[in-house]
N, CA and C atoms as an extended XYZ file, in Angstrom:
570
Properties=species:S:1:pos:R:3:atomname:S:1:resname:S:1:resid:I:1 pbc="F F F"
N       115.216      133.829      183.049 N   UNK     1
C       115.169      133.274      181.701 CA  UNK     1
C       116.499      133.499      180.990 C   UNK     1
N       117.196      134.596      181.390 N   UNK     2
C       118.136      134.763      180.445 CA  UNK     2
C       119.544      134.022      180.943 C   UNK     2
N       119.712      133.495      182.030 N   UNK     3
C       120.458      132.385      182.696 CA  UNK     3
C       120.362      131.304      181.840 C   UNK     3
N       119.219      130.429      181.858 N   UNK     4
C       118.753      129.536      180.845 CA  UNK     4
C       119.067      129.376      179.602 C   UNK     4
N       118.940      131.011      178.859 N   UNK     5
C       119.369      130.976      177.674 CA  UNK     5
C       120.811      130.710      177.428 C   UNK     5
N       121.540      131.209      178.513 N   UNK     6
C       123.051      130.824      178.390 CA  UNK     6
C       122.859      129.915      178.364 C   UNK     6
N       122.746      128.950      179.177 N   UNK     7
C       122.667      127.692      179.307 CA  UNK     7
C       122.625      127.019      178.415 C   UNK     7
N       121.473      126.940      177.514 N   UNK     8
C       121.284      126.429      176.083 CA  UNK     8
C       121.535      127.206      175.322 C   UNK     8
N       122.102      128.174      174.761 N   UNK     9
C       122.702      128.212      173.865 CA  UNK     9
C       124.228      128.177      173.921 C   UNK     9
N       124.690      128.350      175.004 N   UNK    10
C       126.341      128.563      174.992 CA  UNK    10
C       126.109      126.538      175.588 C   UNK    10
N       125.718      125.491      175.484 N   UNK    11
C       126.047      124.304      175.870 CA  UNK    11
C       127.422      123.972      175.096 C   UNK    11
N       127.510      124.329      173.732 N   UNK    12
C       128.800      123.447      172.739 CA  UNK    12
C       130.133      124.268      173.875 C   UNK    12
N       130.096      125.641      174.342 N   UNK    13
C       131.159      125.978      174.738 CA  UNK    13
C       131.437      125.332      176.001 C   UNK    13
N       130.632      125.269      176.448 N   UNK    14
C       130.801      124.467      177.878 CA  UNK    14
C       131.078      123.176      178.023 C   UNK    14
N       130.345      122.229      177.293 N   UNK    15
C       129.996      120.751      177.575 CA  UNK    15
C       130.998      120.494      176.092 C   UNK    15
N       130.839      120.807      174.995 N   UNK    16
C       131.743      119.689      174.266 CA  UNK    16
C       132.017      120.460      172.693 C   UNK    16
N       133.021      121.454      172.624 N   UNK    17
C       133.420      122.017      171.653 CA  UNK    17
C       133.512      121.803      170.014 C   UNK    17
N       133.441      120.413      170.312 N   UNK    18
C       133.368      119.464      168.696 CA  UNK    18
C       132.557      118.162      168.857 C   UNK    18
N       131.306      118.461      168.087 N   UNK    19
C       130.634      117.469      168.237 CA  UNK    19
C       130.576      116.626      166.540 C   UNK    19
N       130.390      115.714      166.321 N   UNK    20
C       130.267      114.728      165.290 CA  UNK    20
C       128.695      114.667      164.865 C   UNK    20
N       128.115      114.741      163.743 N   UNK    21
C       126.618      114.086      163.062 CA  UNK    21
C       126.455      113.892      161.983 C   UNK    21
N       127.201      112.663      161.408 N   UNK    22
C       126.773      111.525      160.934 CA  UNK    22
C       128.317      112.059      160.307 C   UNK    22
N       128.719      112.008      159.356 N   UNK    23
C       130.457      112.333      158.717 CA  UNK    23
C       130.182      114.090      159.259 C   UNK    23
N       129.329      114.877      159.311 N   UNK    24
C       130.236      116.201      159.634 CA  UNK    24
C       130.546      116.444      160.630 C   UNK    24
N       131.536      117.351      160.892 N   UNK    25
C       131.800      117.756      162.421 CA  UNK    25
C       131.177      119.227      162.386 C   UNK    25
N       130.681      119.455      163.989 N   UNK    26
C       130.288      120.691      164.256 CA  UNK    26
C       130.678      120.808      164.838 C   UNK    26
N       131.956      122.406      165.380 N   UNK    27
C       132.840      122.952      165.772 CA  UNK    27
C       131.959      124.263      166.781 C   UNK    27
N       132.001      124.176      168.040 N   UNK    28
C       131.254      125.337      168.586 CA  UNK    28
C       130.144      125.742      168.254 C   UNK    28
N       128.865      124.519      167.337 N   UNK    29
C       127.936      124.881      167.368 CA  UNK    29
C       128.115      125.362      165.800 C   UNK    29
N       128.773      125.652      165.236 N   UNK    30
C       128.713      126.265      164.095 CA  UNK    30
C       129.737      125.668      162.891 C   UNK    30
N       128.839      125.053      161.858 N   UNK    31
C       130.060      124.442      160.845 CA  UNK    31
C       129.981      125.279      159.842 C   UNK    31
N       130.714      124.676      158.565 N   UNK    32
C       131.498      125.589      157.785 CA  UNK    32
C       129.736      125.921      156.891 C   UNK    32
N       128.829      125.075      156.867 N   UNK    33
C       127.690      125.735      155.613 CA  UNK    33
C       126.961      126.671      156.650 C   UNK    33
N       127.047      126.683      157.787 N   UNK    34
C       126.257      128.089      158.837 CA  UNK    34
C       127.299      129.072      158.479 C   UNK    34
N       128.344      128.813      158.597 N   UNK    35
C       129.381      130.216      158.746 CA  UNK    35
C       129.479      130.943      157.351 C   UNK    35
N       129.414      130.367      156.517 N   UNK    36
C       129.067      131.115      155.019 CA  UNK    36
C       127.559      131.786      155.509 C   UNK    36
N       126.419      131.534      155.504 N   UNK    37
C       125.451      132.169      155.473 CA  UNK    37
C       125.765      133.706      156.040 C   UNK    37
N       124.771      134.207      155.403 N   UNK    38
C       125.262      135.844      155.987 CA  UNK    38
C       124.869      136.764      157.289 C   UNK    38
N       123.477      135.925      157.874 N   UNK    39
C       123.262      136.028      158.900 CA  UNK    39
C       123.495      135.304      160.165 C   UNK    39
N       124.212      134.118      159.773 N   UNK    40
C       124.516      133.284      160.761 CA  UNK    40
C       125.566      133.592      161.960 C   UNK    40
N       125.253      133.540      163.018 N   UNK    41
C       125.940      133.502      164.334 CA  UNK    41
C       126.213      132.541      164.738 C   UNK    41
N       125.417      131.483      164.957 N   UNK    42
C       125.924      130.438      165.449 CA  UNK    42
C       124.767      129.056      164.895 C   UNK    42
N       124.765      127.963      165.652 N   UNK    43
C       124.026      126.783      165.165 CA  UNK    43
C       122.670      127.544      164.745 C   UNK    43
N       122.162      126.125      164.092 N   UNK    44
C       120.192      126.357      164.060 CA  UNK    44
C       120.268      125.086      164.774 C   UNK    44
N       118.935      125.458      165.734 N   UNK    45
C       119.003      124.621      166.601 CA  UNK    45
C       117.201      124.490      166.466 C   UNK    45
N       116.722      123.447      166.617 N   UNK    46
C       115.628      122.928      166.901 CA  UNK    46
C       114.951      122.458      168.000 C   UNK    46
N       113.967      122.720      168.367 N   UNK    47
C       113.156      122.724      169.685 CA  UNK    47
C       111.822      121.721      169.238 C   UNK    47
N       111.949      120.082      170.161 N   UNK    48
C       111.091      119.277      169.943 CA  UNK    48
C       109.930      119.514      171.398 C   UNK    48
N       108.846      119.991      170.760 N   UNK    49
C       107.744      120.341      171.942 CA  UNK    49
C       106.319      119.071      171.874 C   UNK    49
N       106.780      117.954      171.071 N   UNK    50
C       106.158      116.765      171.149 CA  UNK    50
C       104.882      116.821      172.402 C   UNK    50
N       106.039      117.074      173.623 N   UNK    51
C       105.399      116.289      174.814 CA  UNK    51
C       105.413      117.825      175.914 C   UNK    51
N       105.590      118.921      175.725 N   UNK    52
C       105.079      120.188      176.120 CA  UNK    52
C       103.535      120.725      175.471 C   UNK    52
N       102.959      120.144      177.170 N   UNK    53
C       101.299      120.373      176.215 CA  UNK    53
C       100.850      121.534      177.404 C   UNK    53
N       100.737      121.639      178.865 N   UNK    54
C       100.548      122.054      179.624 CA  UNK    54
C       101.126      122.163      180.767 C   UNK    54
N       101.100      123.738      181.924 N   UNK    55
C       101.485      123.267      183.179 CA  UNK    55
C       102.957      124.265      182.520 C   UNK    55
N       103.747      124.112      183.415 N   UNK    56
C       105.248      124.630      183.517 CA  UNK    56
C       105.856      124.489      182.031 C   UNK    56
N       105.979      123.291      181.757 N   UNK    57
C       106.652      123.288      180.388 CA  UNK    57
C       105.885      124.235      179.427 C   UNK    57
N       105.003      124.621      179.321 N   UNK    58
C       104.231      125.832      178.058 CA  UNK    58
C       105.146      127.305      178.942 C   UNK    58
N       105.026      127.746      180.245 N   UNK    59
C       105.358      128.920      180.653 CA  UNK    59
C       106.978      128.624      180.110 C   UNK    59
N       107.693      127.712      180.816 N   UNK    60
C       108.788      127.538      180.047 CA  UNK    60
C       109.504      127.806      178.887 C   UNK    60
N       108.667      127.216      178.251 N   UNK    61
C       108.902      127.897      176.437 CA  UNK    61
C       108.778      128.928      176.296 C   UNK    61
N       107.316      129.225      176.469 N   UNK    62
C       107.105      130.644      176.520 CA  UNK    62
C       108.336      131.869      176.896 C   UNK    62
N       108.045      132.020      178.168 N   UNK    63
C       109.792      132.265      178.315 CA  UNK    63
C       110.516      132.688      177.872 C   UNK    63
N       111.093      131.362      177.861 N   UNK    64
C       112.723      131.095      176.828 CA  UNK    64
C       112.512      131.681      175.410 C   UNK    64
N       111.393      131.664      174.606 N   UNK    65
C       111.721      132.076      173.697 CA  UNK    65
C       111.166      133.538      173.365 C   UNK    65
N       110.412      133.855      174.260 N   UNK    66
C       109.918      135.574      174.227 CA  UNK    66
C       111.232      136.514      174.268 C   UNK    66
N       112.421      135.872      175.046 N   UNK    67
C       113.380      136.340      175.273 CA  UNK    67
C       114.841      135.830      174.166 C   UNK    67
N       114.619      134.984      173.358 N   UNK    68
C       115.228      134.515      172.574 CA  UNK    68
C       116.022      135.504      171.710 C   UNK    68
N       117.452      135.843      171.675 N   UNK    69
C       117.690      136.588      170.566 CA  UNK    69
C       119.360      136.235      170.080 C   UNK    69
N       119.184      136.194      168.917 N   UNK    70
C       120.396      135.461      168.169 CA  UNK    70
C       122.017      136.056      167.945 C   UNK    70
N       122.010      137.029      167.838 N   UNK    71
C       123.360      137.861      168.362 CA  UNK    71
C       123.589      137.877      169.749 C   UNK    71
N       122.389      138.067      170.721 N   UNK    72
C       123.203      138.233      171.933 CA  UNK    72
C       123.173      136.721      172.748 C   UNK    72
N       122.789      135.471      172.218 N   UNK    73
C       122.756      134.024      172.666 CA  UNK    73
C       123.523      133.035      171.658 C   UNK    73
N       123.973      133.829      170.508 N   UNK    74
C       125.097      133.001      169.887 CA  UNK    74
C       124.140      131.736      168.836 C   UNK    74
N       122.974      131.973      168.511 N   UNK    75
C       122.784      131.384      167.665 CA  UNK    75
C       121.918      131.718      166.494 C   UNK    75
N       121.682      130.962      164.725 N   UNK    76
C       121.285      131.586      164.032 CA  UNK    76
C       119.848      131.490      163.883 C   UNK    76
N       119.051      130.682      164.072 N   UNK    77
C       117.931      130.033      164.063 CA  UNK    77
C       117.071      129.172      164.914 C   UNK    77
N       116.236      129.457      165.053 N   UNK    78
C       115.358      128.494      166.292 CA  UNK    78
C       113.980      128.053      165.603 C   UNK    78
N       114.301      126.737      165.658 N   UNK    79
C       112.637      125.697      164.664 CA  UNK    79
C       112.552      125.523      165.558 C   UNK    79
N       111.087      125.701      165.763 N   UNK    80
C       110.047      125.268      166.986 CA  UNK    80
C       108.618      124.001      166.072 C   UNK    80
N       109.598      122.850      166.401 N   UNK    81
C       108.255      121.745      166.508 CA  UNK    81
C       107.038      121.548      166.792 C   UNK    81
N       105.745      122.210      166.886 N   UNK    82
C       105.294      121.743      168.501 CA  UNK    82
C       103.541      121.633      167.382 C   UNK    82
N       102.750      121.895      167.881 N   UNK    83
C       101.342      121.114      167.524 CA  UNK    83
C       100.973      122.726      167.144 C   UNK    83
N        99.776      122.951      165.961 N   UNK    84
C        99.251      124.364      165.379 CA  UNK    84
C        98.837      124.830      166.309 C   UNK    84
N        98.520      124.374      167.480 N   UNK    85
C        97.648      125.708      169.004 CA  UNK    85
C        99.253      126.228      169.336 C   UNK    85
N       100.376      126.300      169.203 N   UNK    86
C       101.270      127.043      170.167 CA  UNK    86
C       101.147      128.127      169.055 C   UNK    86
N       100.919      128.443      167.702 N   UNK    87
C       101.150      129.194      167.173 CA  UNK    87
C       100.731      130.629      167.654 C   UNK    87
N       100.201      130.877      168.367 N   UNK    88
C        99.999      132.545      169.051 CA  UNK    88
C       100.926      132.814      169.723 C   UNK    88
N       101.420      131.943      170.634 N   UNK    89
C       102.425      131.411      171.605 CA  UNK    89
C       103.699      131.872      171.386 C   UNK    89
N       104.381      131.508      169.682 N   UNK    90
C       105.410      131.238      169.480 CA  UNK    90
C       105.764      132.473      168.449 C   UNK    90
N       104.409      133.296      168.036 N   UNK    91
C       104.681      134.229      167.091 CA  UNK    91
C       104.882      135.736      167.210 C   UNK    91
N       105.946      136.097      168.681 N   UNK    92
C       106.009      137.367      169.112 CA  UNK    92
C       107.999      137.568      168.269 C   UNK    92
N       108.466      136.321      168.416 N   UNK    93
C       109.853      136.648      168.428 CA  UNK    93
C       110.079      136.116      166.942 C   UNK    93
N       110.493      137.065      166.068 N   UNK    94
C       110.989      136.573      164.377 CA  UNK    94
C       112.381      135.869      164.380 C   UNK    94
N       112.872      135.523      165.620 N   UNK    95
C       113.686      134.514      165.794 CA  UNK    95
C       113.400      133.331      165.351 C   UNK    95
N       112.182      132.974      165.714 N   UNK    96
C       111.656      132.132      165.963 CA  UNK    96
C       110.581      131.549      164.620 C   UNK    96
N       111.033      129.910      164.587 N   UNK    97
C       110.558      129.721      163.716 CA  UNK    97
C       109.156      128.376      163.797 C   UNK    97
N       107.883      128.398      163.677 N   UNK    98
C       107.408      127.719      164.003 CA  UNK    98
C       106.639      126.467      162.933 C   UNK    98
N       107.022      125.381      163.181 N   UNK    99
C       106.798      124.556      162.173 CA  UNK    99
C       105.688      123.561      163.173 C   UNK    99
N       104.289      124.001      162.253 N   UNK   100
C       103.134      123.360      163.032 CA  UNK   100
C       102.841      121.901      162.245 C   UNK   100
N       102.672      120.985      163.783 N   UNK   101
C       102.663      119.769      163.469 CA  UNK   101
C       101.318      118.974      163.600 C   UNK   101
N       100.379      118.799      162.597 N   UNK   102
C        99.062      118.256      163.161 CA  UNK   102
C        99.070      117.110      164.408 C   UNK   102
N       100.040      116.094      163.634 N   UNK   103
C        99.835      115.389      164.749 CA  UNK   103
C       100.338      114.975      165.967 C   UNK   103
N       100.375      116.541      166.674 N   UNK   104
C       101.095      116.765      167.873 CA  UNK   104
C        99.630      117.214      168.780 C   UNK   104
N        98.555      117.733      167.935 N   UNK   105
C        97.650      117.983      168.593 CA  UNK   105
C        96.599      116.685      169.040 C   UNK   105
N        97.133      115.669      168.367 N   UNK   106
C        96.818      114.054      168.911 CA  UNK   106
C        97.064      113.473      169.744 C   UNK   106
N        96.294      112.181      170.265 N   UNK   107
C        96.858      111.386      171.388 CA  UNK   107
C        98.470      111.103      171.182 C   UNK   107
N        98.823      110.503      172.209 N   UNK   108
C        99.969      110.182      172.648 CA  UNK   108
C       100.878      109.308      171.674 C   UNK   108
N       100.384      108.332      170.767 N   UNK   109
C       100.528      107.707      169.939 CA  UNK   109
C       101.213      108.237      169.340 C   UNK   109
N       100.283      108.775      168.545 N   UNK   110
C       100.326      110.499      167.353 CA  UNK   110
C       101.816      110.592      167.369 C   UNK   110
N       101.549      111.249      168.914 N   UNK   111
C       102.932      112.185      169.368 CA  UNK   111
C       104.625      111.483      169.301 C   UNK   111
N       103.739      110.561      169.994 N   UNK   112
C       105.337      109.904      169.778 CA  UNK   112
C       106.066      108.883      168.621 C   UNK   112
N       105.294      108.919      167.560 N   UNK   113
C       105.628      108.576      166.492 CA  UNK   113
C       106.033      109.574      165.539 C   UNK   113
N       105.239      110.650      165.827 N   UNK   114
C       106.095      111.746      165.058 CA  UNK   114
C       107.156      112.123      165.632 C   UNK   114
N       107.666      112.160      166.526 N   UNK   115
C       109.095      112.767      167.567 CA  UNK   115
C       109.826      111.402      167.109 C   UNK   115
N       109.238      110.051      166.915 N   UNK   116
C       110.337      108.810      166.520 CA  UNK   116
C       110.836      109.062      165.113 C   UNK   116
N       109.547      109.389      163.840 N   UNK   117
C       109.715      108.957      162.797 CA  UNK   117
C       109.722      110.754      161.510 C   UNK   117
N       109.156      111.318      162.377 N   UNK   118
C       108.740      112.530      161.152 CA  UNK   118
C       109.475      113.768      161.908 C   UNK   118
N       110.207      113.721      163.094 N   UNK   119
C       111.256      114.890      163.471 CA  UNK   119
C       112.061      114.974      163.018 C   UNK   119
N       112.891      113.555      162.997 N   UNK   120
C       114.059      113.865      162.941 CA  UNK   120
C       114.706      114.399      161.078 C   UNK   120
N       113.208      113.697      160.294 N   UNK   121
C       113.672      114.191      158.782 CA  UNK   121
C       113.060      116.137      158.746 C   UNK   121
N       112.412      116.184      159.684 N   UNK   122
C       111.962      118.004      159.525 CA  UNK   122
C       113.325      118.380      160.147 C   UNK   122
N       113.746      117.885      161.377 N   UNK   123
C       115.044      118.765      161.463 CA  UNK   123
C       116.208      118.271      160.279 C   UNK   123
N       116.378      117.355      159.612 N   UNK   124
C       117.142      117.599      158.661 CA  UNK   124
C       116.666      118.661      157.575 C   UNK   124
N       115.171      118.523      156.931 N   UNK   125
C       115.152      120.066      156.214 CA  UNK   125
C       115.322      120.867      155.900 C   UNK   125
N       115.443      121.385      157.675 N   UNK   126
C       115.235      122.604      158.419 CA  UNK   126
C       116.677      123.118      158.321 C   UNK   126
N       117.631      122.287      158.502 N   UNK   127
C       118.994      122.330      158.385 CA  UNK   127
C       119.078      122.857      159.614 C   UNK   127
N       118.791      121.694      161.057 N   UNK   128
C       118.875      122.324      162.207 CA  UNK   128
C       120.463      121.564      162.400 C   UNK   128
N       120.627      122.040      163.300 N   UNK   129
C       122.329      121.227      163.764 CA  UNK   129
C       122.386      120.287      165.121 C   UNK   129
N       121.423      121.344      165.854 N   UNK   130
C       121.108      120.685      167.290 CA  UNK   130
C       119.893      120.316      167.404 C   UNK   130
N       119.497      119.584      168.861 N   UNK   131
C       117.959      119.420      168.268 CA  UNK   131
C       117.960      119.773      170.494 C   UNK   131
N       117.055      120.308      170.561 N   UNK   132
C       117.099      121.157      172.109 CA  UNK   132
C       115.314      120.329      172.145 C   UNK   132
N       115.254      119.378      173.742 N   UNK   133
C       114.059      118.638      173.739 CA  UNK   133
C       114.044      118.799      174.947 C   UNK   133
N       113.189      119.687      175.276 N   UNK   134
C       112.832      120.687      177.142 CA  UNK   134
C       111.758      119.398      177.867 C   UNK   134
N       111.461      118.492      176.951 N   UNK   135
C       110.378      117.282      177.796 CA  UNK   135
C       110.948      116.525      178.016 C   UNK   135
N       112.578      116.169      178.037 N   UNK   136
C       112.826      115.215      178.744 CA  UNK   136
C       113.236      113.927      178.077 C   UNK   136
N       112.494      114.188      176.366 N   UNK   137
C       112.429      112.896      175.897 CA  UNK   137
C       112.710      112.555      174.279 C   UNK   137
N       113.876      111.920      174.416 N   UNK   138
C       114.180      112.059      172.846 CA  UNK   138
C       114.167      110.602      172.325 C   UNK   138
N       113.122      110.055      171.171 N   UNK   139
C       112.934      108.750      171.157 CA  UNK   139
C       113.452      108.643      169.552 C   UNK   139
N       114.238      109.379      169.300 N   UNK   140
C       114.853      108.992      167.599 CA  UNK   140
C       116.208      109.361      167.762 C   UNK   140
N       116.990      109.013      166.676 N   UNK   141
C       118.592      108.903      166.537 CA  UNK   141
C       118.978      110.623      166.193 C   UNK   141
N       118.395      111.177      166.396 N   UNK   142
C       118.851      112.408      165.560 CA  UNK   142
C       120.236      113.269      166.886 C   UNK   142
N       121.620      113.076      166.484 N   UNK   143
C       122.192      114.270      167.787 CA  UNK   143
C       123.173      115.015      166.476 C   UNK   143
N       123.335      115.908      167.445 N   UNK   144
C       123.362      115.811      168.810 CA  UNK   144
C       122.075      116.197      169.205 C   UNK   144
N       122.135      116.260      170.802 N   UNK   145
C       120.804      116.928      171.003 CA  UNK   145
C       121.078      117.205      172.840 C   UNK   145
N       120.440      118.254      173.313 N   UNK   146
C       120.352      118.808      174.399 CA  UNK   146
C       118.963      118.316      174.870 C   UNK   146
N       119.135      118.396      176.511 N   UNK   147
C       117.900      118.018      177.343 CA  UNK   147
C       118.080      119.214      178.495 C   UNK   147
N       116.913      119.000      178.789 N   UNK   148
C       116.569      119.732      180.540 CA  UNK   148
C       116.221      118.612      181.258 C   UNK   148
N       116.722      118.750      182.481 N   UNK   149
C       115.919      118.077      183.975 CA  UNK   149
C       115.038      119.233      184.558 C   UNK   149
N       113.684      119.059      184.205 N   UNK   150
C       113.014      120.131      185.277 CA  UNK   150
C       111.732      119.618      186.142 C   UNK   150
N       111.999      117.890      186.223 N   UNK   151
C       111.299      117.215      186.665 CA  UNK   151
C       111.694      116.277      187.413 C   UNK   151
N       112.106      116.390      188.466 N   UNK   152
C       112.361      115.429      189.395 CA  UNK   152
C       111.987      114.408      189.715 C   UNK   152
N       110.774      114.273      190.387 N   UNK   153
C       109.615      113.616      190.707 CA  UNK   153
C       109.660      112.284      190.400 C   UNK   153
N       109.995      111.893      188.943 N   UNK   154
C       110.361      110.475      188.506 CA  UNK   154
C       111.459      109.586      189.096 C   UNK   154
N       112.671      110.679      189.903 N   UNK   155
C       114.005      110.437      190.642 CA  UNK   155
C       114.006      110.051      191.960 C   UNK   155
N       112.744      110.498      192.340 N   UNK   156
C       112.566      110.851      193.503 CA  UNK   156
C       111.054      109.778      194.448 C   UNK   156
N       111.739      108.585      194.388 N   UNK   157
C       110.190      107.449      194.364 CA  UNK   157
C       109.960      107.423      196.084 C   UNK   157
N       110.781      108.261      196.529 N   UNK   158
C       110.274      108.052      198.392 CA  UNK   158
C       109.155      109.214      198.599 C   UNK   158
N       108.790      110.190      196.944 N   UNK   159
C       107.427      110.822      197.459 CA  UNK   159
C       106.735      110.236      196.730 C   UNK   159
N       106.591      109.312      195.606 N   UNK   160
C       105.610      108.607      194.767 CA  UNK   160
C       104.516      108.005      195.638 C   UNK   160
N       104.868      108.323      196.754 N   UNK   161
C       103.392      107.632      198.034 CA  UNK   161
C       102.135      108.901      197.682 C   UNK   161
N       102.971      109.327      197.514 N   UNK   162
C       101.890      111.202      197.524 CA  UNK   162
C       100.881      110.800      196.314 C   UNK   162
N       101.101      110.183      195.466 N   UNK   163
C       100.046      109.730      194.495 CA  UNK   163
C        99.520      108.365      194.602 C   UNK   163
N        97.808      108.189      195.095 N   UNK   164
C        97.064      106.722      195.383 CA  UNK   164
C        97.037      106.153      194.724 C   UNK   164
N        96.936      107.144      193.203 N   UNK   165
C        96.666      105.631      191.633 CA  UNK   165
C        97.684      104.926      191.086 C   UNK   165
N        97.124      103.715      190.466 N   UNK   166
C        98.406      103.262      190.061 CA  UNK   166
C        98.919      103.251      188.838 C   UNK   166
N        97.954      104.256      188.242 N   UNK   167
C        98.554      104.698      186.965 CA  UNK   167
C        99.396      105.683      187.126 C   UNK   167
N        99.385      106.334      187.854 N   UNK   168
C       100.249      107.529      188.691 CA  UNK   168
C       101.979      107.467      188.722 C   UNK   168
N       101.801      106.034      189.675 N   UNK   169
C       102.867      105.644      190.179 CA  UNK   169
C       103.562      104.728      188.959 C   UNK   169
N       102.730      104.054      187.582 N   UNK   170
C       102.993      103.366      186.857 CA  UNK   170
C       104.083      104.645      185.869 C   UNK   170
N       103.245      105.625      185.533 N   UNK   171
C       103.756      106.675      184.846 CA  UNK   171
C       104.985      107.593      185.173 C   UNK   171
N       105.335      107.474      186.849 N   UNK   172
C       106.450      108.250      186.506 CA  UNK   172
C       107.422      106.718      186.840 C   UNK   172
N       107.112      105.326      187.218 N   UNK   173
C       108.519      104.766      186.657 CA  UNK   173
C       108.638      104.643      185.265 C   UNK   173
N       107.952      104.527      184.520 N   UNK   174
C       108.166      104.775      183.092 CA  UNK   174
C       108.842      105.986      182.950 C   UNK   174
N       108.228      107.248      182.800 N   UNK   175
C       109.207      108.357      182.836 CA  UNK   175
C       110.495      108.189      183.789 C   UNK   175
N       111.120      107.823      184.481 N   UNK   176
C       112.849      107.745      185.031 CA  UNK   176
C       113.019      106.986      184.280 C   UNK   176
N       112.844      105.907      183.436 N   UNK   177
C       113.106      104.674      182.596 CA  UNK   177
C       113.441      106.092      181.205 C   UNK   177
N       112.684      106.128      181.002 N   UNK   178
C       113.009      107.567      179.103 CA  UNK   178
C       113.513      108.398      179.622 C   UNK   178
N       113.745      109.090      181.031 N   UNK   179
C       114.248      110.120      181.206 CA  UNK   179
C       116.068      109.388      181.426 C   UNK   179
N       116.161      108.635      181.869 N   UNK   180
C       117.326      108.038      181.968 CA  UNK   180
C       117.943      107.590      180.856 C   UNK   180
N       116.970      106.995      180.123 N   UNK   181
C       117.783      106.880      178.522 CA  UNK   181
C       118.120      108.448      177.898 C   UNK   181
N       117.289      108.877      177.749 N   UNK   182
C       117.620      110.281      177.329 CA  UNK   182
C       118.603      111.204      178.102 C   UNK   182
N       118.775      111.147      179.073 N   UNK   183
C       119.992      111.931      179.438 CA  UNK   183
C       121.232      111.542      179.398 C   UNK   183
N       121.385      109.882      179.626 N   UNK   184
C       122.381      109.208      179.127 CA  UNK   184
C       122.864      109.614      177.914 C   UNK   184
N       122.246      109.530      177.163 N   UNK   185
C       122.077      109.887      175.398 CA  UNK   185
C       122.725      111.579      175.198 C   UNK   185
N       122.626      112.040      176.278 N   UNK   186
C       122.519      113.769      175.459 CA  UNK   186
C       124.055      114.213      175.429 C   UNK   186
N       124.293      115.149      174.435 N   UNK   187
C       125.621      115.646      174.514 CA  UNK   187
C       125.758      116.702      175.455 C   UNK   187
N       124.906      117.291      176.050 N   UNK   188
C       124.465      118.083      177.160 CA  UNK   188
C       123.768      118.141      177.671 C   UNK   188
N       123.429      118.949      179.071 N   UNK   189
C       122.796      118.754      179.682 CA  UNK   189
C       122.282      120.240      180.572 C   UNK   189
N       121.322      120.314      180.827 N   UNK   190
C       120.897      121.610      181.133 CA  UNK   190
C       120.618      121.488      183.004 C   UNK   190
């Protein structure tokens, strides 16, 4: 886990030192209204858990953020998106900030209209800088923003035989279709 955390949190040093969102520039993750604050280390960064419902992606989070800590990963803040059931989940680390979303605990619809239309103004709020989306899937304008690949499977259509249905096989070419826009899209990449 704590590999990972480098990973995402040191991305601005690695992948792209000065990033642009919308007229400001963010310099290493950290612009000039974080660096006044008095606790600030580095970005606030936001975590969209839209589409982390079960399976690997929950241990994942879990994880990453049990181990989360802001002096020694270089950043000041962590908003966690995700639906009111992660809240037991998410409430060990005071890093960590959890902003419960009713309608994340909804169908799919729900979900992805709030990740289109009602994220990207909570991470402005929130005064996040980055927006960190571990599912793969970012369907609004908000960057920069970081992704993970921890799903192959959609890349990979010479085992898609392994599944008989054809909703199966319908669902992960759709997923390489959003997963491909979205990584195209990202200023990093995990």
């Amino acid at each position: 886990a704590a590999s990972m955390l480098y990973g995402l949190f040191s991305w601005h040093v690695i992948e792209s030192p000065v990033l642009t969102w919308g007229n400001r520039e963010v310099r290493a993750g950290v612009d000039d209204k974080a660096r006044s604050s008095a606790n600030s280390v580095g970005p606030r960064i936001g975590i969209d858990l839209h589409n982390i419902r079960d399976g690997g992606g929950v241990n994942y989070i879990t994880n990453l953020l049990a181990v989360a800590d802001p002096k020694r990963h270089g950043f000041s803040e962590l908003h966690v998106f995700a639906a009111p059931s992660w809240a037991g989940a998410l409430s060990g680390n005071p890093a960590v900030i959890h902003h419960p979303v009713v309608e994340l605990d909804r169908g799919l619809m729900w979900r992805v209209a709030y990740s289109a239309l009602g994220l990207p103004l909570a991470l402005r709020r929130a005064q996040c800088q980055v927006l960190f989306a571990p599912g793969g899937v970012v369907v609004n304008g908000f960057r920069p923003y970081v992704t993970i690949s921890r799903n192959m499977m959609p890349f990979s259509s010479e085992h898609w035989t392994l599944y008989t249905a054809w909703a199966d096989r319908t669902r992960l070419r759709l997923l390489r279709r959003i997963h491909r826009h979205t990584f195209s899209g990202a200023s990093a990449m995990i």
